Coordinates of C-alpha atoms in Angstrom, one line a residue:
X85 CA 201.2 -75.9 64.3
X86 CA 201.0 -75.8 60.8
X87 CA 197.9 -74.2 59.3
X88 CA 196.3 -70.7 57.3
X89 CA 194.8 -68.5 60.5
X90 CA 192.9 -65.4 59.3
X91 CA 192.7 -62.8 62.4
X92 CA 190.1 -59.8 61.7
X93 CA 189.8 -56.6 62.4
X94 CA 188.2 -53.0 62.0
X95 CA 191.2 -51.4 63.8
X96 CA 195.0 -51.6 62.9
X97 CA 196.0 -51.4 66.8
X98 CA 193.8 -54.5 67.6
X99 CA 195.7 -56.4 64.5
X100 CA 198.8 -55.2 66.3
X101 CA 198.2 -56.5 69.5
X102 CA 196.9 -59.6 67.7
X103 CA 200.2 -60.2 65.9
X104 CA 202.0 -59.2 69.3
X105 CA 200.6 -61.6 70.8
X106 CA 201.4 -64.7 68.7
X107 CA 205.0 -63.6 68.3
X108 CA 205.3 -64.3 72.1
X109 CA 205.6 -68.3 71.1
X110 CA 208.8 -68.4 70.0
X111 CA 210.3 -69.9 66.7
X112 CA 211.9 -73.1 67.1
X113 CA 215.1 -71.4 67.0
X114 CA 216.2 -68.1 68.6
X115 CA 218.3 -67.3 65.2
X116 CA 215.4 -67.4 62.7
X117 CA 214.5 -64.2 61.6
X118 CA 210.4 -63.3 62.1
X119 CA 208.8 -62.6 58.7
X120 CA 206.0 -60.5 58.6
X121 CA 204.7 -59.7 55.1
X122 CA 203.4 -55.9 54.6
X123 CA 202.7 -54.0 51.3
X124 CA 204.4 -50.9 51.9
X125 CA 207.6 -49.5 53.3
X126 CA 205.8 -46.5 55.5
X127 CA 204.1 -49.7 57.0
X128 CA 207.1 -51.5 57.9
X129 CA 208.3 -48.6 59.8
X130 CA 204.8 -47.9 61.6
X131 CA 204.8 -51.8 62.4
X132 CA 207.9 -52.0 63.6
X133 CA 207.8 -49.5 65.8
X134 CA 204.4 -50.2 67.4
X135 CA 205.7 -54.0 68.0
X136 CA 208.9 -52.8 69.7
X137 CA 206.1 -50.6 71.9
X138 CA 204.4 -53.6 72.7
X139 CA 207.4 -56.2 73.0
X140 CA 209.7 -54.2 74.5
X141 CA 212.0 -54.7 71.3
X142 CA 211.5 -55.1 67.7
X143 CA 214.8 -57.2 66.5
X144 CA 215.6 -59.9 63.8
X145 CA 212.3 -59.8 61.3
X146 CA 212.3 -59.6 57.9
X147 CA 209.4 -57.6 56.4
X148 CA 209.4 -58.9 52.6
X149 CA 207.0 -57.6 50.0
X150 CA 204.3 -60.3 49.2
X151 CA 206.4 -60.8 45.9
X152 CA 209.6 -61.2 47.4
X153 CA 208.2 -63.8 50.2
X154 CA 206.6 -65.9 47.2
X155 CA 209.7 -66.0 45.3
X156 CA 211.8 -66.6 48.5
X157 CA 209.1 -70.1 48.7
X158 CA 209.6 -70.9 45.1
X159 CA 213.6 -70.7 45.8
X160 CA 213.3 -72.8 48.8
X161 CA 211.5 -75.8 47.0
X162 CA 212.4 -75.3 43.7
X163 CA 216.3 -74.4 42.8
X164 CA 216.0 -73.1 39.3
X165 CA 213.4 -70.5 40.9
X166 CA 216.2 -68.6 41.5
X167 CA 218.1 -68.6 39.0
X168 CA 217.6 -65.3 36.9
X169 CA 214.0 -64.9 35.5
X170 CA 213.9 -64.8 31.6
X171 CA 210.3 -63.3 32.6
X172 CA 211.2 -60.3 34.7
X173 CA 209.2 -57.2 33.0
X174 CA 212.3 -55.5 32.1
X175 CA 214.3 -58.7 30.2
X176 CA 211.0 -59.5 28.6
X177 CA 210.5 -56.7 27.3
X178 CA 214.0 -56.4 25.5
X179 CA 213.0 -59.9 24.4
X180 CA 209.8 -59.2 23.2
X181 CA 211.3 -56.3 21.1
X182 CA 213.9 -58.6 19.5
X183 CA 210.7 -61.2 18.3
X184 CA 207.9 -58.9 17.4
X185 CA 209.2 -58.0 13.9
X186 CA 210.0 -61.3 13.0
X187 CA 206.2 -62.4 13.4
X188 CA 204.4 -59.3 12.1
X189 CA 204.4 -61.6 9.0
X190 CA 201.6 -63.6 10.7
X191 CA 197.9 -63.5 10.1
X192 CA 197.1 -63.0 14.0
X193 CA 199.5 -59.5 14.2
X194 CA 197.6 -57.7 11.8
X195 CA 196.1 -55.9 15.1
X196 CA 199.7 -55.2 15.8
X197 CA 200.5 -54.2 12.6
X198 CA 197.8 -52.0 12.6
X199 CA 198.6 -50.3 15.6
X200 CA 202.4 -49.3 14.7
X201 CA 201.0 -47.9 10.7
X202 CA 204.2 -48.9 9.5
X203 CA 206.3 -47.0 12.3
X204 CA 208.6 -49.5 12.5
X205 CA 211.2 -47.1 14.6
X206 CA 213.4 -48.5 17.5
X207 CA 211.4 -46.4 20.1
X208 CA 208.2 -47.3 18.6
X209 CA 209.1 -51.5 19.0
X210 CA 210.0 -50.3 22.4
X211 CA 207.6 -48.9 23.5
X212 CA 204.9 -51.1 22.9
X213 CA 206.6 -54.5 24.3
X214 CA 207.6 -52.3 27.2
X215 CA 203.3 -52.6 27.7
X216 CA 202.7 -56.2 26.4
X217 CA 205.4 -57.0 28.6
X218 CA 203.8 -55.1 32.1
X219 CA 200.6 -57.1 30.8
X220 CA 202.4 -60.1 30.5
X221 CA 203.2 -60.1 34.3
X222 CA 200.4 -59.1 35.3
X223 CA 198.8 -62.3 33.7
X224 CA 201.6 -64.5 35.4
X225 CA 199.8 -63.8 38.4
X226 CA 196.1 -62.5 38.0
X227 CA 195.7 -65.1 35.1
X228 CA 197.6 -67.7 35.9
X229 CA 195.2 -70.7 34.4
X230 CA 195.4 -68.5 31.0
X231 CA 198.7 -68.7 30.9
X232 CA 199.3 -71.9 31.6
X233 CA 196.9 -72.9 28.6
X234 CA 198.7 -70.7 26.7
X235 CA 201.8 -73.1 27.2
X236 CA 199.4 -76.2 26.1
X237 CA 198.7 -74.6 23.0
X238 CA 195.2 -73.3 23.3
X239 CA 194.3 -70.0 21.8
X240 CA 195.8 -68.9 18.2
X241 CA 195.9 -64.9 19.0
X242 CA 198.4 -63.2 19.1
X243 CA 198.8 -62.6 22.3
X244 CA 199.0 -66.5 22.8
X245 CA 201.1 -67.1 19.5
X246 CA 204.0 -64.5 21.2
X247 CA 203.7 -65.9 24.9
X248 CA 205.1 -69.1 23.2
X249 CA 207.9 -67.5 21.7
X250 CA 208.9 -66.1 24.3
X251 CA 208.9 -69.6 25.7
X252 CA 210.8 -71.3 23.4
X253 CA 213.1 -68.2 23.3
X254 CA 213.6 -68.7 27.3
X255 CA 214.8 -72.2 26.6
X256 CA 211.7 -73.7 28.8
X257 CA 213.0 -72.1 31.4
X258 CA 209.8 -72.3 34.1
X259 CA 207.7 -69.2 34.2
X260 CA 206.0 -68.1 38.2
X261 CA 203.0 -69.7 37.0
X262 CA 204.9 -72.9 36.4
X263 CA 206.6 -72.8 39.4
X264 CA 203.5 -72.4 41.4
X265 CA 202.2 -75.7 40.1
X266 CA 205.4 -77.6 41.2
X267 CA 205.4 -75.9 44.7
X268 CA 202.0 -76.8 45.0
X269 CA 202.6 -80.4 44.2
X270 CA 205.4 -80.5 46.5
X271 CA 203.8 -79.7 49.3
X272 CA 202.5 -83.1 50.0
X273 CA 205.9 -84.1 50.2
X274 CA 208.5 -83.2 53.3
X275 CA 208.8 -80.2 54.5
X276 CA 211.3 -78.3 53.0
X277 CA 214.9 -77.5 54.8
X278 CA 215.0 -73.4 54.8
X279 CA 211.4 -73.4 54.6
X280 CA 210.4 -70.4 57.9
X281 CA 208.3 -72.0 60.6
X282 CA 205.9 -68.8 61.0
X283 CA 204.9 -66.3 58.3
X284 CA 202.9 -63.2 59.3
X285 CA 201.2 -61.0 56.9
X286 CA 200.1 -57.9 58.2
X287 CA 198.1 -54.8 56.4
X288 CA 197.1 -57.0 53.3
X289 CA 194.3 -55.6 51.7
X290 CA 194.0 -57.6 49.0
X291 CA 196.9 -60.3 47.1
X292 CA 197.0 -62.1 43.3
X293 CA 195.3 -65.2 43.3
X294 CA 198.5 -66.4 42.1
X295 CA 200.2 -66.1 45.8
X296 CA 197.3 -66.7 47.8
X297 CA 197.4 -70.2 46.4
X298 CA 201.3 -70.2 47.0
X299 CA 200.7 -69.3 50.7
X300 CA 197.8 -71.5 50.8
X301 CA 199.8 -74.5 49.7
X302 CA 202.8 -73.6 52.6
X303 CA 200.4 -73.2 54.8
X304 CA 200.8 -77.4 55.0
X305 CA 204.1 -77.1 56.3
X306 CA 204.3 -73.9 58.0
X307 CA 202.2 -71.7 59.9
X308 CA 200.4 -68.5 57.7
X309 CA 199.1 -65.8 60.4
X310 CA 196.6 -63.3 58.0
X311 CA 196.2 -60.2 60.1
X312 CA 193.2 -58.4 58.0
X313 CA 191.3 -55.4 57.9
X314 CA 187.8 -55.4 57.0
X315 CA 185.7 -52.5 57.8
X316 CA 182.4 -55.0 58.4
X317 CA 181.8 -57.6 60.4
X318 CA 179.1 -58.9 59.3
X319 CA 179.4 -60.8 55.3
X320 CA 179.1 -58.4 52.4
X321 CA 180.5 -60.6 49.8
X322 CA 177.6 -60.2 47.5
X323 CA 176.3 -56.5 48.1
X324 CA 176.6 -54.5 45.1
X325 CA 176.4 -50.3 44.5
X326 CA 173.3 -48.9 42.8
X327 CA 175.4 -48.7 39.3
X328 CA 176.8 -51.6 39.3
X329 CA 173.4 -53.2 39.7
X330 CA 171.9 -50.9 36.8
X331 CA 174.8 -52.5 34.8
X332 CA 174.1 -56.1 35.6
X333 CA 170.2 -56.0 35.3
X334 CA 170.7 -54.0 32.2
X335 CA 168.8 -50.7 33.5
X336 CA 170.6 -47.0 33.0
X337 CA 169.0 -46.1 36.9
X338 CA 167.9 -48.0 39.8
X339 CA 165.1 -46.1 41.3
X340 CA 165.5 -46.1 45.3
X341 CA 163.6 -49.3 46.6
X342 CA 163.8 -51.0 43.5
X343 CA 166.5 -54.0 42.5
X344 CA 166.8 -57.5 42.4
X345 CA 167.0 -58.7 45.6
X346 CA 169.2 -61.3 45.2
X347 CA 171.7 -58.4 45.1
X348 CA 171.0 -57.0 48.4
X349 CA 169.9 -53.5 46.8
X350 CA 169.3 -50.9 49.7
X351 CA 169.4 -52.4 52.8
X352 CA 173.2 -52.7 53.0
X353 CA 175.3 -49.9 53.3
X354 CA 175.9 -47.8 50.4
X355 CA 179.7 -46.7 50.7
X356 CA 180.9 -49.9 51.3
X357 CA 178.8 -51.4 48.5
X358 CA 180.8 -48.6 46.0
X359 CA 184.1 -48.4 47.6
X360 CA 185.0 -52.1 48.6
X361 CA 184.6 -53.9 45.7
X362 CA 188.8 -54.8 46.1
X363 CA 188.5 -56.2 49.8
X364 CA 185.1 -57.9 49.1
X365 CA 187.0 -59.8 46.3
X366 CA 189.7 -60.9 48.5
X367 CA 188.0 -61.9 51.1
X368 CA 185.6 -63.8 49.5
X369 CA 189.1 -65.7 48.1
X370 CA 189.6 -66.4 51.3
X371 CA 186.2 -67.6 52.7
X372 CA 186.5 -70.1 49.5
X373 CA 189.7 -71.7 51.5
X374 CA 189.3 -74.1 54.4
X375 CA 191.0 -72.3 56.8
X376 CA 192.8 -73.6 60.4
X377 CA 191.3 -70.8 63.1
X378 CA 189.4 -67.8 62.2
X379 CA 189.4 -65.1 65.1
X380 CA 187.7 -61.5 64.8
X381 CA 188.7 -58.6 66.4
X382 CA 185.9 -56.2 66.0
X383 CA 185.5 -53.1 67.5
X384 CA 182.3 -51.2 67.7
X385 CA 183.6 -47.8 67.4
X386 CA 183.3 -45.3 70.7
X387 CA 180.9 -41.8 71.0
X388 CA 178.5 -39.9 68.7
X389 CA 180.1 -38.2 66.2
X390 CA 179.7 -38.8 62.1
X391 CA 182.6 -40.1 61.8
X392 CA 181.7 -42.9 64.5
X393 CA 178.6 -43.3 64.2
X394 CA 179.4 -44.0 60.1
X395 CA 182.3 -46.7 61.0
X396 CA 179.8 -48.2 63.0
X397 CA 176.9 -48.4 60.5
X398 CA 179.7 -49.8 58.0
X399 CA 180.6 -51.9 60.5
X400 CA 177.3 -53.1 60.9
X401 CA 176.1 -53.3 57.0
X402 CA 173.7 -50.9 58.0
X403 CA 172.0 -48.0 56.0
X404 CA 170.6 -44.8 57.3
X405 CA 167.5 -43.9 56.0
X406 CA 167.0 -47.7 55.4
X407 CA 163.8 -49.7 57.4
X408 CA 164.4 -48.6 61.1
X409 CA 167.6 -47.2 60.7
X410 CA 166.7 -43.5 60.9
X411 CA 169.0 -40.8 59.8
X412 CA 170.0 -38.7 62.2
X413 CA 170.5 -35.2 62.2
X414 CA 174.5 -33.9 62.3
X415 CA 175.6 -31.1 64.9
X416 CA 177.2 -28.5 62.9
X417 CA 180.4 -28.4 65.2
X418 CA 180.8 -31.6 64.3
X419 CA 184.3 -31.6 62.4
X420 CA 184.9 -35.4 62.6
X421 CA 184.6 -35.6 58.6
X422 CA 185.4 -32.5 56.6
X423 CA 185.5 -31.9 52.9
X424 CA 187.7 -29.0 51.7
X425 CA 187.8 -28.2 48.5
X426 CA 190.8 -26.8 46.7
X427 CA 192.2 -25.1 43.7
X428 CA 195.6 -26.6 43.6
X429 CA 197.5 -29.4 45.4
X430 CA 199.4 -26.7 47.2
X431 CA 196.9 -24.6 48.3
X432 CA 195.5 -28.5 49.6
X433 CA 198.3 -29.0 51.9
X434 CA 198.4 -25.3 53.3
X435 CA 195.1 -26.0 54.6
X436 CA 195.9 -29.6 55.7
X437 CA 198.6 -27.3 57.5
X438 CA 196.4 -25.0 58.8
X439 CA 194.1 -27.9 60.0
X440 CA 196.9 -30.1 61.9
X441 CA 198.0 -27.0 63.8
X442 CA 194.7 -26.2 64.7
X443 CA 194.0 -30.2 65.8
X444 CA 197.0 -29.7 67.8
X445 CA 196.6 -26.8 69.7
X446 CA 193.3 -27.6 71.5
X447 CA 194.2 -31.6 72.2
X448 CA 197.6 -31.8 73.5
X449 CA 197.3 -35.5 74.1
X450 CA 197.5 -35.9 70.0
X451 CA 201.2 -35.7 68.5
X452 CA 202.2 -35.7 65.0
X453 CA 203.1 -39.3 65.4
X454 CA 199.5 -40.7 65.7
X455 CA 198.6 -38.9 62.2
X456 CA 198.5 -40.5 58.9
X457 CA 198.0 -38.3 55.6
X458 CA 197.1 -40.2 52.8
X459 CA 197.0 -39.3 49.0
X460 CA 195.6 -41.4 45.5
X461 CA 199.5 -40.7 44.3
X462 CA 202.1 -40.0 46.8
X463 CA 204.9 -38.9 43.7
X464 CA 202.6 -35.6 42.3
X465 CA 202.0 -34.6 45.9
X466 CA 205.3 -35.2 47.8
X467 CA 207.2 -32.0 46.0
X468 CA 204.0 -29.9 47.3
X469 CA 204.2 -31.7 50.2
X470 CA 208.0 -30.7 51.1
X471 CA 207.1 -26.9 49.8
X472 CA 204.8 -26.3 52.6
X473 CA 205.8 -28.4 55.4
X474 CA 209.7 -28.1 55.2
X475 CA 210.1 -24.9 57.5
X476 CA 212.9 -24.0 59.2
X477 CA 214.0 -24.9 62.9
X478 CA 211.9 -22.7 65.0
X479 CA 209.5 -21.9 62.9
X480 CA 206.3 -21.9 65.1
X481 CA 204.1 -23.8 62.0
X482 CA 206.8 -26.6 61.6
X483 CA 205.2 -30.3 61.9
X484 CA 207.4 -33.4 62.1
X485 CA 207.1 -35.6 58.9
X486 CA 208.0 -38.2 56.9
X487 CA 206.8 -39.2 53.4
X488 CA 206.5 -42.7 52.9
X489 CA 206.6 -45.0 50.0
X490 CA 208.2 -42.7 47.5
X491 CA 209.5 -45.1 44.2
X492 CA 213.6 -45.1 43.8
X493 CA 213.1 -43.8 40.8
X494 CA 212.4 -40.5 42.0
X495 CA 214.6 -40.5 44.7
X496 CA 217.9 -41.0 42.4
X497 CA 216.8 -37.6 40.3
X498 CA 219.1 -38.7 37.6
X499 CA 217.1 -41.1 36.3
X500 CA 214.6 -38.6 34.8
X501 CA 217.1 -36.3 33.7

């Protein structure tokens, strides 16, 4: 049945068993490949394997990037969608090279022309549309309506003045945001011939407005699983941290107790209100959206430690030290949540080292399978990474790993060279 279905969760395995479960009623035919949408590859391979645990076997999916599934609808409605994009990031930027000098000329460049001083140098040129040409894209699909009235003439900057170069430059080829409106509209038509009878996206933690109306729209014709993770339970759309509030009531300093209430100032908890500001966004997207089914999957996390015990105040929008939830008073055995600070990224993963091995030693029922490491940038760590973990055969400190997500860029080496 065709329909957007938002399943929720504060714990990945519940979301697997979730999806598990739903991919037990089978596509109308055996050769159609699953799709399950996730963000990463290192969450492909996790996926896939814990589905194959569950299922038995884990054969004939496709696990697309949200990107690559939206341009896999627009090709499947529209035909030109395919054909190559004049507004990729790297032809535009080529493009946007080749028409920047010719319209420095113009009243609204002068920023422009400020900004180079008269370096008019090929590396220079390239350079900077190399940037209006990542911000470009990034408007295609976090500021799609902007663009659009770009196209209708509105705004005289420069930014605007360019976009419509580029335009006419393309030939009027259509642009995503373009193409979003026409797959929208056709929607209320029949339902199209390759269009995939079940799309599963799993691990989202947040998506461009621009797709989440894409998949909203298919959601008419096909079925859209959501499989989400949201650390609360309870609505926190409109909690807000301490600075933040001090920024919107125009105060340098909230004193404690003090706030407009209307922004649910200290009764809500505090690390979520600093820390979630993505996810609150995107689901409060989603809450905007009529949806088919909504089904939670909550989990009130198990025994006393800190780490539990603050899942489950997060959990439930709680605050310690807040009304008549008390603090409470942390054993100092308790190792659920440790800080360790380091002087260098590789004396950092010599004590993550010395930590695992330690973590294996006295529970034999954990294996280096069931831990996840993660790191703000994956590329700066992984050669530290590889330094202390890559020991020899034998070696009684050697770990099994894998690092995941690594850009192909750095895995050909001759790129940077």
């Amino acid at each position: 049945m065709a329909g957007f279905r938002v399943f929720t969760s504060n714990r990945m395995e519940r979301l697997v068993e979730g999806l598990a479960g739903e991919l037990k009623e089978p596509l109308l035919s055996p050769l159609d490949p699953e799709v399950v949408v996730v963000q990463s590859q290192g969450m492909e391979k996790w996926l896939s394997m814990e589905l194959a645990g569950r299922m038995g076997i884990c054969a004939n999916f496709r696990f697309p990037f949200p990107r690559a599934l939206v341009d896999s609808l627009l090709d499947a409605v529209i035909p030109e969608a395919s054909v190559d994009d004049p507004y990729n990031p790297e032809t535009m930027t080529w493009r946007i090279m080749r028409l920047i000098p010719g319209l420095l000329d113009d009243p609204a460049f002068s920023s422009l022309r400020k900004y180079l001083h008269g370096e008019c140098s090929s590396l220079r040129f390239y350079q900077l549309s190399r940037r209006i040409s990542a911000a470009f894209d990034q408007y295609l699909v976090f500021r799609a309506e902007m663009v659009l009235s770009w196209d209708q003439g509105k705004e005289d900057h420069w930014q605007a003045v360019l976009w419509r170069k580029l335009g006419k430059d393309a030939g009027g080829r259509p642009h995503r945001a373009s193409l979003a409106v026409r797959f929208i509209d056709a929607m209320s038509e029949d339902r199209p011939v390759n269009f995939p009878h079940r799309i599963s996206l799993f691990g989202i933690s947040t998506m461009p407005p621009l797709y989440l109306n894409i998949l909203y729209a298919a959601s008419a014709k096909t079925t859209i699983n959501l499989f989400l993770m949201s650390p609360c339970r309870e609505y926190w759309g409109d909690i807000v941290s301490h600075r933040k509030a001090a920024q919107i009531v125009g105060r340098a300093s909230l004193k404690e107790g003090e706030g407009d209430p209307d922004l649910h100032i200290g009764g809500e908890n505090s690390i979520l209100a600093s820390t979630g500001e993505a996810g609150r966004e995107f689901i409060d997207a989603l809450m905007e959206l009529p949806l088919a089914e909504e089904t939670e999957l909550f989990e009130e996390p198990e025994g006393a430690s800190m780490l539990s015990r603050l899942q489950s105040d997060i959990l439930n929008l709680k605050e310690r030290g807040e009304g008549s939830c008390a603090k409470i008073t942390v054993p100092a055995a308790d190792l659920s949540i440790r800080i360790n600070s380091c002087h260098s990224p590789v004396r950092e993963m010599e004590v993550l080292q010395d930590i695992l091995l330690d973590m294996f030693e006295k529970d034999r029922g954990i294996n280096p399978g069931d831990v996840l490491v993660m790191m703000p940038d994956i590329e700066t760590y992984a050669p530290f990474i590889n330094a202390v973990f890559d020991l020899p055969v034998g070696d009684p400190r050697k770990i099994p790993y894998r690092v995941a997500d690594r850009s192909s860029a750095h895995d050909r080496l001759a790129v940077d060279t």
